[in-house]
Amino acid sequence: MSEVLLSVSGLTAGYGAIEVLRGIELEVAAEEIVAVLGSNGAGKSTLNRTISGVLRATNGSIRFAGAAIERENPAAIVARGLIHVPEGRCVFPNLTTNENLDLGGYRRGRAGRDRNRERVFEIFPRLAERRSQRAGTLSGGEQQMLVIGRGLMAEPKLLILDEPSLGLSPLLVEELFALMGRINREGIALLLVEQNVVQCLEVARRAYILEQGVFVLNGKSADIRDNPDLKRAYLGL
Amino acid sequence: MLSLTILVPAILNGLLTGAVYGLVALGLTLIYGVLHIINFAHGALLTAAMFAAFFAHRLLGLDPYLAAVVLTPMFFVLGYCLQRFVIGPAAHGEDRNVLLVTLGLAVVIENMLLYAFGADTRTINLDYAFRIVDLGIAFLALPRVVGFGVVLAVTLLLWLVLSLTDTGKAIRAVAKEKLGAQLSGIDVAHIYAVTFALGTACLAIAACLLIPTYYVNPHIGNAFVLVAFTIVVLGGMGSVTGALVAGLFVGVVESLCGLYLGESLGQIGIFVMFILVLLFRPSGLFGERA
Ligand SMILES: Nc1ncnc2c1ncn2[C@@H]1O[C@H](COP(=O)(O)OP(=O)(O)OP(=O)(O)O)[C@@H](O)[C@H]1O
Ligand SMILES: [Mg+2]
């Protein structure tokens, strides 16, 4: 296994008096795909928000690429190459596809931006066709591609995707998972939160299962996939 | 029925007044559109800017148009610091608090001006203040014509900044999708402060355009901001071009009402129209429908 890119330990976080995450331990290696699975309300998105700095951790540590980031603001964390693509499609609806992408590479120079945009268009040719269209008028699938593309513009080392396949047609979901493999092969680690458990376990190397704010199980995807007892107990399959 | 020779000058004069109203409203609507707060300190800041322009002339002999070149960046910085170091931190992320903080700020600024300069009304005398531009069909006061041109230029400039620059794009992004902006690496606190700064800078320009033909006292800003609120609603909350168009429109309404109902009743038309719009088209005359 290669070097550790993200390591979370003893992490607690929540909203005001409500504690959602309790003692999270998580590691993602460079260029690895890791899945976080769990039922609705388990705290998956809360975990993502805490890692990306939108939500303050109440306790514990988050290290990314050798630096402690649990006290940093989201902009600083983005600059380090940790990009969180949130659930729901947070495109900038009043800006064009191109402008959305530009803002993803906000902190990169203009030269790097043009190169990155070409790369995004190569991965998502549909976005190239719609480069001057206002993002608010893109279809749901196109908006999802756009937010992932916007994340790629920042040259991530780690990309956190929160339910990217939500609301997409089966065909598009298939395509999306193929693209994740491709993005990963370019050297980008993925932390993947998904409802499509089966496909997710196919692409991820390791998986964590979250229940009510604690990880109840983690291991190689293949082991979880091949163990009917585990699948029934934790994933309802 | 009034003849064209009276009507046309009234409309033209209304447009000239309306442009400056529009500039005051521009700052207000920009701040509302991005920070989603109503800045109650807007009027007090306009008053402060007018005092600054007044004393720049009285003490330093600076012509108001020259003063604009100095005061605009100064008020930009002032606005940036107010949002970044006072309003933002004091609000703790609660919109309700922001409202109270800006209201408090307004009271503090007004009372400081009152304490320092008293309640007197002051004017400055400039040799060009009464110069007239003869359009054949109407005589217009030169400073107001200059003001009109400056407002158009400022609006165009602001529009270009918002459309073309990275910071402008970030401002528009934060306005509609704050979380997405944060996660794209945009420093939202900085963008909020820049937006507030732009709004405050607009006031410095408006003050320098007003001072040659207007007077200043510690409450003067409120009269303008009351009208500006109307314009913001008419133009569609948060719409920059809407603010300018609605500003011109309100200027004309005021001027025509003054013509038909008498000078002192000019503003009645504005507020009657305001209530009608709220009743029948709450998203504004020129704004996008919600
Ligand atoms: N802003 C908030 N304020 C208060 N409680 C919240 C907030 N956001 C989430 N919660 C609560 O935190 C818990 C975890 O929510 P979270 O969004 O992390 O779940 P999730 O695992 O992502 O669920 P889903 O699969 O439905 O997206 C839930 O009980 C939720 O009600
Ligand atoms: Mg979620």
PDB file of N, CA and C and ligand atoms in Angstrom, chain A residues 44-45 49 87 162-163 193, ligand 2:
ATOM      1  N   LYS A  44     -22.902  10.379   6.983  1.00  0.00           N
ATOM      2  CA  LYS A  44     -21.916  10.354   5.891  1.00  0.00           C
ATOM      3  C   LYS A  44     -21.593  11.764   5.398  1.00  0.00           C
ATOM      4  N   SER A  45     -22.649  12.529   5.130  1.00  0.00           N
ATOM      5  CA  SER A  45     -22.407  13.892   4.631  1.00  0.00           C
ATOM      6  C   SER A  45     -21.776  14.757   5.707  1.00  0.00           C
ATOM      7  N   ARG A  49     -18.440  16.973   5.310  1.00  0.00           N
ATOM      8  CA  ARG A  49     -18.396  18.406   5.621  1.00  0.00           C
ATOM      9  C   ARG A  49     -17.309  18.723   6.630  1.00  0.00           C
ATOM     10  N   GLU A  87     -23.321  16.672  -1.774  1.00  0.00           N
ATOM     11  CA  GLU A  87     -24.540  16.052  -2.289  1.00  0.00           C
ATOM     12  C   GLU A  87     -25.481  17.152  -2.771  1.00  0.00           C
ATOM     13  N   ASP A 162     -20.050  12.922  -2.832  1.00  0.00           N
ATOM     14  CA  ASP A 162     -21.179  12.579  -1.966  1.00  0.00           C
ATOM     15  C   ASP A 162     -22.400  12.261  -2.824  1.00  0.00           C
ATOM     16  N   GLU A 163     -22.715  11.003  -2.928  1.00  0.00           N
ATOM     17  CA  GLU A 163     -23.854  10.506  -3.704  1.00  0.00           C
ATOM     18  C   GLU A 163     -23.916  11.091  -5.120  1.00  0.00           C
ATOM     19  N   VAL A 193     -19.113   8.307  -1.308  1.00  0.00           N
ATOM     20  CA  VAL A 193     -20.316   8.018  -0.525  1.00  0.00           C
ATOM     21  C   VAL A 193     -21.417   7.674  -1.516  1.00  0.00           C
TER      22      VAL A 193
HETATM   23 MG    MG C   2     -25.827  12.636   2.860  1.00  0.00          MG
END
